[in-house]
GROMACS .gro file of C-alpha atoms in nm:
model
  364
    1MET     CA    1   0.002  -0.005   0.002
    2ALA     CA    2   0.275   0.246   0.094
    3PRO     CA    3   0.463   0.224  -0.238
    4ALA     CA    4   0.134   0.297  -0.420
    5LEU     CA    5   0.069   0.603  -0.201
    6LEU     CA    6   0.419   0.735  -0.264
    7TRP     CA    7   0.391   0.679  -0.640
    8GLY     CA    8   0.052   0.869  -0.644
    9LEU     CA    9   0.203   1.153  -0.440
   10SER     CA   10   0.499   1.186  -0.678
   11LEU     CA   11   0.266   1.185  -0.980
   12PHE     CA   12   0.053   1.465  -0.831
   13LEU     CA   13   0.352   1.681  -0.755
   14SER     CA   14   0.489   1.630  -1.106
   15LEU     CA   15   0.163   1.762  -1.257
   16LEU     CA   16   0.169   2.088  -1.055
   17ASP     CA   17   0.294   2.407  -1.209
   18PRO     CA   18   0.673   2.438  -1.132
   19ALA     CA   19   0.614   2.806  -1.058
   20TRP     CA   20   0.369   2.707  -0.784
   21LEU     CA   21   0.638   2.511  -0.605
   22GLN     CA   22   0.893   2.804  -0.606
   23PRO     CA   23   0.914   3.018  -0.287
   24SER     CA   24   0.728   3.347  -0.306
   25PRO     CA   25   0.955   3.645  -0.388
   26PRO     CA   26   1.012   3.880  -0.100
   27PRO     CA   27   0.753   4.163  -0.087
   28HIS     CA   28   0.857   4.500  -0.230
   29PRO     CA   29   0.913   4.767   0.039
   30PRO     CA   30   0.603   4.994   0.058
   31PRO     CA   31   0.656   5.325  -0.111
   32SER     CA   32   0.722   5.631   0.111
   33GLU     CA   33   0.411   5.832   0.173
   34PRO     CA   34   0.408   6.188   0.031
   35HIS     CA   35   0.425   6.481   0.275
   36PRO     CA   36   0.069   6.590   0.369
   37CYS     CA   37   0.145   6.928   0.216
   38HIS     CA   38   0.217   6.770  -0.123
   39THR     CA   39  -0.101   6.568  -0.093
   40CYS     CA   40  -0.300   6.884  -0.013
   41ARG     CA   41  -0.145   7.069  -0.306
   42ALA     CA   42  -0.236   6.785  -0.537
   43LEU     CA   43  -0.593   6.782  -0.403
   44VAL     CA   44  -0.632   7.161  -0.469
   45ASP     CA   45  -0.475   7.123  -0.816
   46SER     CA   46  -0.717   6.855  -0.910
   47PHE     CA   47  -1.009   7.062  -0.760
   48ASN     CA   48  -0.908   7.361  -0.985
   49LYS     CA   49  -0.896   7.133  -1.287
   50GLY     CA   50  -1.253   7.023  -1.199
   51LEU     CA   51  -1.365   7.374  -1.196
   52GLU     CA   52  -1.212   7.441  -1.537
   53ARG     CA   53  -1.376   7.127  -1.662
   54THR     CA   54  -1.723   7.239  -1.547
   55ILE     CA   55  -1.702   7.615  -1.624
   56ARG     CA   56  -1.938   7.592  -1.918
   57ASP     CA   57  -2.184   7.342  -1.753
   58ASN     CA   58  -2.533   7.417  -1.635
   59PHE     CA   59  -2.817   7.237  -1.452
   60GLY     CA   60  -2.931   7.052  -1.767
   61GLY     CA   61  -3.294   7.080  -1.688
   62GLY     CA   62  -3.418   7.220  -2.010
   63ASN     CA   63  -3.512   7.571  -1.904
   64THR     CA   64  -3.167   7.688  -1.795
   65ALA     CA   65  -3.250   8.053  -1.755
   66TRP     CA   66  -3.542   7.978  -1.517
   67GLU     CA   67  -3.328   7.725  -1.319
   68GLU     CA   68  -3.039   7.972  -1.277
   69GLU     CA   69  -3.279   8.248  -1.168
   70LYS     CA   70  -3.464   8.031  -0.911
   71LEU     CA   71  -3.185   7.793  -0.797
   72SER     CA   72  -2.892   8.038  -0.810
   73LYS     CA   73  -2.624   8.021  -1.077
   74TYR     CA   74  -2.476   7.683  -1.148
   75ARG     CA   75  -2.129   7.837  -1.119
   76ASP     CA   76  -2.153   7.869  -0.741
   77SER     CA   77  -2.402   7.593  -0.682
   78GLU     CA   78  -2.381   7.288  -0.459
   79THR     CA   79  -2.444   7.077  -0.766
   80ARG     CA   80  -2.127   7.195  -0.927
   81LEU     CA   81  -1.931   7.150  -0.606
   82VAL     CA   82  -2.046   6.784  -0.568
   83GLU     CA   83  -1.958   6.709  -0.931
   84VAL     CA   84  -1.612   6.863  -0.884
   85LEU     CA   85  -1.538   6.674  -0.559
   86GLU     CA   86  -1.643   6.342  -0.709
   87GLY     CA   87  -1.352   6.359  -0.950
   88VAL     CA   88  -1.095   6.509  -0.726
   89CYS     CA   89  -0.917   6.189  -0.605
   90SER     CA   90  -0.839   5.880  -0.820
   91LYS     CA   91  -0.970   5.549  -0.686
   92SER     CA   92  -0.626   5.432  -0.583
   93ASP     CA   93  -0.507   5.750  -0.410
   94PHE     CA   94  -0.570   5.665  -0.054
   95GLU     CA   95  -0.404   5.963   0.089
   96CYS     CA   96  -0.605   6.203  -0.119
   97HIS     CA   97  -0.934   6.040  -0.012
   98ARG     CA   98  -0.829   6.052   0.358
   99LEU     CA   99  -0.741   6.413   0.328
  100LEU     CA  100  -1.065   6.506   0.144
  101GLU     CA  101  -1.272   6.333   0.412
  102LEU     CA  102  -1.101   6.534   0.676
  103SER     CA  103  -1.133   6.862   0.498
  104GLU     CA  104  -1.468   6.831   0.311
  105GLU     CA  105  -1.648   7.069   0.553
  106LEU     CA  106  -1.368   7.324   0.514
  107VAL     CA  107  -1.394   7.304   0.127
  108GLU     CA  108  -1.767   7.352   0.150
  109SER     CA  109  -1.720   7.648   0.380
  110TRP     CA  110  -1.474   7.802   0.140
  111TRP     CA  111  -1.707   7.737  -0.156
  112PHE     CA  112  -2.007   7.903  -0.007
  113HIS     CA  113  -1.861   8.177   0.225
  114LYS     CA  114  -1.490   8.234   0.172
  115GLN     CA  115  -1.425   8.253  -0.201
  116GLN     CA  116  -1.449   8.630  -0.239
  117GLU     CA  117  -1.212   8.718   0.055
  118ALA     CA  118  -0.974   8.417   0.003
  119PRO     CA  119  -0.962   8.332  -0.379
  120ASP     CA  120  -0.660   8.110  -0.333
  121LEU     CA  121  -0.791   7.784  -0.212
  122PHE     CA  122  -0.451   7.635  -0.163
  123HIS     CA  123  -0.328   7.912   0.073
  124TRP     CA  124  -0.660   7.925   0.265
  125LEU     CA  125  -0.695   7.538   0.296
  126CYS     CA  126  -0.344   7.398   0.310
  127SER     CA  127  -0.159   7.674   0.482
  128ASP     CA  128  -0.407   7.874   0.695
  129SER     CA  129  -0.674   7.619   0.786
  130LEU     CA  130  -0.500   7.275   0.795
  131LYS     CA  131  -0.153   7.423   0.862
  132LEU     CA  132   0.010   7.153   0.640
  133CYS     CA  133   0.207   7.398   0.416
  134CYS     CA  134   0.416   7.702   0.448
  135PRO     CA  135   0.464   7.996   0.198
  136SER     CA  136   0.744   7.957  -0.057
  137GLY     CA  137   1.092   8.013   0.095
  138THR     CA  138   0.988   7.902   0.450
  139PHE     CA  139   0.983   7.568   0.636
  140GLY     CA  140   0.893   7.397   0.954
  141PRO     CA  141   0.603   7.428   1.204
  142SER     CA  142   0.647   7.803   1.238
  143CYS     CA  143   0.719   7.866   0.862
  144LEU     CA  144   1.074   8.008   0.932
  145PRO     CA  145   1.259   8.170   0.648
  146CYS     CA  146   1.505   7.935   0.465
  147PRO     CA  147   1.876   8.031   0.479
  148GLY     CA  148   1.935   8.302   0.229
  149GLY     CA  149   1.586   8.457   0.267
  150THR     CA  150   1.244   8.385   0.137
  151GLU     CA  151   1.297   8.563  -0.196
  152LYS     CA  152   1.606   8.351  -0.290
  153PRO     CA  153   1.629   8.051  -0.059
  154CYS     CA  154   1.980   7.895  -0.048
  155GLY     CA  155   2.103   8.178  -0.268
  156GLY     CA  156   1.933   8.005  -0.565
  157TYR     CA  157   2.220   7.753  -0.564
  158GLY     CA  158   2.056   7.478  -0.359
  159HIS     CA  159   1.739   7.333  -0.214
  160CYS     CA  160   1.601   7.427   0.123
  161GLU     CA  161   1.493   7.097   0.301
  162GLY     CA  162   1.126   7.115   0.382
  163GLU     CA  163   1.060   7.436   0.190
  164GLY     CA  164   0.691   7.502   0.160
  165THR     CA  165   0.597   7.244   0.419
  166ARG     CA  166   0.549   7.235   0.796
  167GLY     CA  167   0.844   6.990   0.817
  168GLY     CA  168   1.213   6.969   0.724
  169SER     CA  169   1.528   7.114   0.892
  170GLY     CA  170   1.573   7.407   0.656
  171HIS     CA  171   1.919   7.288   0.569
  172CYS     CA  172   2.054   7.391   0.233
  173ASP     CA  173   2.153   7.107   0.001
  174CYS     CA  174   2.375   7.299  -0.235
  175GLN     CA  175   2.454   7.236  -0.591
  176ALA     CA  176   2.798   7.100  -0.690
  177GLY     CA  177   3.055   7.367  -0.642
  178TYR     CA  178   2.871   7.567  -0.384
  179GLY     CA  179   2.873   7.552  -0.005
  180GLY     CA  180   2.814   7.738   0.320
  181GLU     CA  181   2.496   7.762   0.525
  182ALA     CA  182   2.312   7.947   0.238
  183CYS     CA  183   2.515   7.817  -0.058
  184SER     CA  184   2.673   8.159  -0.073
  185GLN     CA  185   3.036   8.042  -0.095
  186CYS     CA  186   3.225   7.820  -0.327
  187GLY     CA  187   3.265   7.454  -0.212
  188LEU     CA  188   3.585   7.249  -0.172
  189GLY     CA  189   3.779   7.226  -0.505
  190TYR     CA  190   3.609   7.549  -0.650
  191PHE     CA  191   3.699   7.910  -0.670
  192GLU     CA  192   3.506   8.233  -0.728
  193ALA     CA  193   3.509   8.289  -1.105
  194GLU     CA  194   3.257   8.577  -1.078
  195ARG     CA  195   3.064   8.749  -0.802
  196ASN     CA  196   2.837   9.053  -0.758
  197ALA     CA  197   2.556   9.149  -0.533
  198SER     CA  198   2.312   8.883  -0.673
  199HIS     CA  199   2.535   8.647  -0.871
  200LEU     CA  200   2.807   8.390  -0.786
  201VAL     CA  201   2.978   8.170  -1.033
  202CYS     CA  202   3.203   7.891  -0.888
  203SER     CA  203   3.445   7.706  -1.115
  204ALA     CA  204   3.652   7.393  -1.050
  205CYS     CA  205   4.013   7.422  -0.934
  206PHE     CA  206   4.289   7.223  -1.100
  207GLY     CA  207   4.257   6.848  -1.014
  208PRO     CA  208   4.440   6.799  -0.678
  209CYS     CA  209   4.375   7.146  -0.545
  210ALA     CA  210   4.131   7.171  -0.252
  211ARG     CA  211   4.141   7.547  -0.243
  212CYS     CA  212   4.271   7.773  -0.518
  213SER     CA  213   4.276   8.123  -0.658
  214GLY     CA  214   4.221   8.026  -1.021
  215PRO     CA  215   4.193   7.734  -1.258
  216GLU     CA  216   4.575   7.692  -1.326
  217GLU     CA  217   4.802   7.429  -1.163
  218SER     CA  218   5.004   7.704  -1.000
  219ASN     CA  219   4.696   7.858  -0.838
  220CYS     CA  220   4.667   7.605  -0.552
  221LEU     CA  221   4.628   7.731  -0.204
  222GLN     CA  222   4.549   7.401  -0.029
  223CYS     CA  223   4.584   7.037  -0.152
  224LYS     CA  224   4.351   6.743  -0.132
  225LYS     CA  225   4.436   6.443   0.077
  226GLY     CA  226   4.742   6.251  -0.073
  227TRP     CA  227   4.902   6.569  -0.212
  228ALA     CA  228   5.144   6.819  -0.076
  229LEU     CA  229   5.165   7.196  -0.150
  230HIS     CA  230   5.501   7.295  -0.307
  231HIS     CA  231   5.549   7.638  -0.467
  232LEU     CA  232   5.169   7.679  -0.515
  233LYS     CA  233   5.150   7.337  -0.690
  234CYS     CA  234   5.011   7.018  -0.556
  235VAL     CA  235   5.264   6.735  -0.568
  236ASP     CA  236   5.167   6.368  -0.524
  237ILE     CA  237   5.289   6.210  -0.194
  238ASP     CA  238   5.457   5.873  -0.233
  239GLU     CA  239   5.298   5.692   0.064
  240CYS     CA  240   5.508   5.381  -0.015
  241GLY     CA  241   5.814   5.569   0.089
  242THR     CA  242   5.661   5.692   0.411
  243GLU     CA  243   5.485   5.540   0.719
  244ARG     CA  244   5.145   5.644   0.575
  245ALA     CA  245   5.114   5.314   0.383
  246ASN     CA  246   4.955   5.029   0.579
  247CYS     CA  247   4.996   4.703   0.382
  248GLY     CA  248   4.995   4.346   0.515
  249ALA     CA  249   5.293   4.116   0.566
  250ASP     CA  250   5.239   3.941   0.233
  251GLU     CA  251   5.151   4.258   0.036
  252PHE     CA  252   5.355   4.530  -0.122
  253CYS     CA  253   5.275   4.899  -0.181
  254VAL     CA  254   5.214   5.066  -0.518
  255ASN     CA  255   5.191   5.442  -0.525
  256THR     CA  256   4.895   5.598  -0.712
  257GLU     CA  257   4.801   5.960  -0.770
  258GLY     CA  258   4.681   6.098  -0.437
  259SER     CA  259   4.678   5.748  -0.274
  260TYR     CA  260   4.838   5.405  -0.284
  261GLU     CA  261   4.735   5.036  -0.334
  262CYS     CA  262   4.843   4.716  -0.152
  263ARG     CA  263   4.894   4.422  -0.383
  264ASP     CA  264   4.962   4.060  -0.306
  265CYS     CA  265   5.324   3.928  -0.311
  266ALA     CA  266   5.409   3.634  -0.552
  267LYS     CA  267   5.333   3.287  -0.421
  268ALA     CA  268   5.715   3.225  -0.402
  269CYS     CA  269   5.764   3.505  -0.142
  270LEU     CA  270   5.744   3.540   0.231
  271GLY     CA  271   5.712   3.911   0.244
  272CYS     CA  272   5.819   4.119  -0.059
  273MET     CA  273   5.927   4.460  -0.185
  274GLY     CA  274   5.749   4.441  -0.517
  275ALA     CA  275   5.584   4.222  -0.777
  276GLY     CA  276   5.725   3.888  -0.894
  277PRO     CA  277   5.964   3.621  -0.741
  278GLY     CA  278   6.260   3.852  -0.780
  279ARG     CA  279   6.140   4.095  -0.511
  280CYS     CA  280   6.102   3.846  -0.222
  281LYS     CA  281   6.232   3.921   0.126
  282LYS     CA  282   6.239   3.547   0.192
  283CYS     CA  283   6.135   3.238  -0.006
  284SER     CA  284   5.821   3.051   0.080
  285PRO     CA  285   5.850   2.679   0.175
  286GLY     CA  286   5.890   2.471  -0.144
  287TYR     CA  287   6.101   2.747  -0.310
  288GLN     CA  288   6.467   2.823  -0.294
  289GLN     CA  289   6.689   3.126  -0.371
  290VAL     CA  290   6.844   3.091  -0.718
  291GLY     CA  291   7.038   3.409  -0.791
  292SER     CA  292   6.796   3.697  -0.713
  293LYS     CA  293   6.477   3.492  -0.752
  294CYS     CA  294   6.279   3.246  -0.545
  295LEU     CA  295   6.222   2.950  -0.774
  296ASP     CA  296   6.024   2.627  -0.728
  297VAL     CA  297   6.202   2.326  -0.577
  298ASP     CA  298   6.149   2.007  -0.769
  299GLU     CA  299   6.100   1.767  -0.475
  300CYS     CA  300   6.068   1.466  -0.712
  301GLU     CA  301   6.442   1.481  -0.767
  302THR     CA  302   6.502   1.365  -0.413
  303THR     CA  303   6.162   1.225  -0.302
  304VAL     CA  304   6.045   0.866  -0.340
  305CYS     CA  305   5.678   0.808  -0.298
  306PRO     CA  306   5.626   0.534  -0.033
  307GLY     CA  307   5.322   0.354  -0.186
  308GLU     CA  308   5.363   0.063  -0.421
  309ASN     CA  309   5.315   0.155  -0.794
  310GLU     CA  310   5.323   0.537  -0.705
  311GLN     CA  311   5.528   0.808  -0.872
  312CYS     CA  312   5.621   1.167  -0.770
  313GLU     CA  313   5.461   1.463  -0.951
  314ASN     CA  314   5.606   1.804  -0.891
  315THR     CA  315   5.369   2.102  -0.826
  316GLU     CA  316   5.425   2.471  -0.768
  317GLY     CA  317   5.587   2.491  -0.422
  318ALA     CA  318   5.517   2.125  -0.334
  319TYR     CA  319   5.470   1.777  -0.480
  320ARG     CA  320   5.218   1.488  -0.474
  321CYS     CA  321   5.224   1.113  -0.516
  322VAL     CA  322   4.996   0.972  -0.788
  323CYS     CA  323   4.954   0.625  -0.938
  324ALA     CA  324   5.193   0.526  -1.208
  325GLU     CA  325   5.074   0.497  -1.556
  326GLY     CA  326   4.852   0.196  -1.606
  327TYR     CA  327   4.737   0.191  -1.242
  328LYS     CA  328   4.439   0.351  -1.068
  329GLN     CA  329   4.369   0.435  -0.709
  330VAL     CA  330   4.128   0.205  -0.520
  331GLU     CA  331   4.091   0.269  -0.151
  332SER     CA  332   4.425   0.449  -0.123
  333ILE     CA  333   4.605   0.170  -0.310
  334CYS     CA  334   4.726   0.180  -0.676
  335VAL     CA  335   4.604  -0.130  -0.855
  336LYS     CA  336   4.655  -0.238  -1.214
  337GLU     CA  337   4.387  -0.127  -1.456
  338GLN     CA  338   4.193  -0.423  -1.593
  339VAL     CA  339   4.119  -0.471  -1.968
  340PRO     CA  340   3.760  -0.588  -2.036
  341GLY     CA  341   3.754  -0.945  -2.180
  342TRP     CA  342   3.552  -0.840  -2.487
  343LEU     CA  343   3.836  -0.606  -2.582
  344LEU     CA  344   4.093  -0.882  -2.557
  345ALA     CA  345   3.875  -1.099  -2.795
  346ALA     CA  346   3.831  -0.818  -3.056
  347SER     CA  347   4.073  -0.742  -3.334
  348PRO     CA  348   4.378  -0.560  -3.197
  349PRO     CA  349   4.410  -0.211  -3.312
  350ARG     CA  350   4.714  -0.074  -3.497
  351VAL     CA  351   4.957   0.034  -3.233
  352LYS     CA  352   5.235   0.270  -3.318
  353GLU     CA  353   5.572   0.257  -3.153
  354ASN     CA  354   5.607   0.428  -2.814
  355GLN     CA  355   5.236   0.465  -2.759
  356THR     CA  356   5.134   0.459  -2.388
  357TRP     CA  357   4.869   0.235  -2.236
  358HIS     CA  358   4.626   0.528  -2.216
  359GLN     CA  359   4.676   0.610  -2.587
  360ILE     CA  360   4.612   0.240  -2.672
  361THR     CA  361   4.299   0.242  -2.454
  362LEU     CA  362   4.162   0.533  -2.653
  363LEU     CA  363   4.222   0.351  -2.980
  364LEU     CA  364   4.027   0.051  -2.836
   0.00000   0.00000   0.00000
């Protein structure tokens, strides 16, 4: 009974889709939620598009003139408001729907009572009422000015973190080449090519210069790490000739521009001063000094393998014992390879002089 059950189970599994048997892929990390201010701005933008879409609509009851006279103009009606709100959020935009649910009464209040005194719905709803956003050029709970001022935050050369929202640090993330609290200075490796009351142009220094007075090699005032200032030029430091290099016992130092690399010594070396077997401090076991190089020792010249029917085979830095030709290893013993009887009965192949047993076997 048991074998039949096992056979049935294996048949069932073989019929399943192989993809079904694969482990489920790890879930994708959830996308980060947008800042509430950005959600509010998107909601207002969608609301304004709805107003544009319905600007020429009417009640559609047939006698439009009578309906507009008795039921107020469609432009400011509750009917139009409902039609616009129904299309504000897409079905999949959860954050938009949540914000609309929280602010629907405020939107209705603005629609019927505040439009004339506060025509900017975004400012009235997102900044003043819900306190989710700040005016341009400001950030944080109290809408503080960004570094550089509200007119030109971060000097126009960077982004003020949290600008326009009730969050963020107000820190300036400067463009490449600019630095300082308000991006009003040139950054490391750049110099002032042009500056006036409202304009700053920062250009790159010559390669290894950290600070400079101009673009030329001789304009350096301070060098980047790995370089030394010499007569207003930055000269590469050879770390391999100083104590700055930190390579391992079986590595050697190679100087590079502004830095250095540690590379592995040759296998023949125990410590080295450079690449190859001719730069060894000492020779590794299995190697010997021949002239200026550490060369492999052929242990097979003096070593006899202890096992019967074994022979020595030299390797790089060592040796090994293998079965002699015509023998194979069986349980750590070299035994003669047997020729199948049917091969002995067959017609012998043409054998050339000096062919080995393995070559004859291939012919068979």
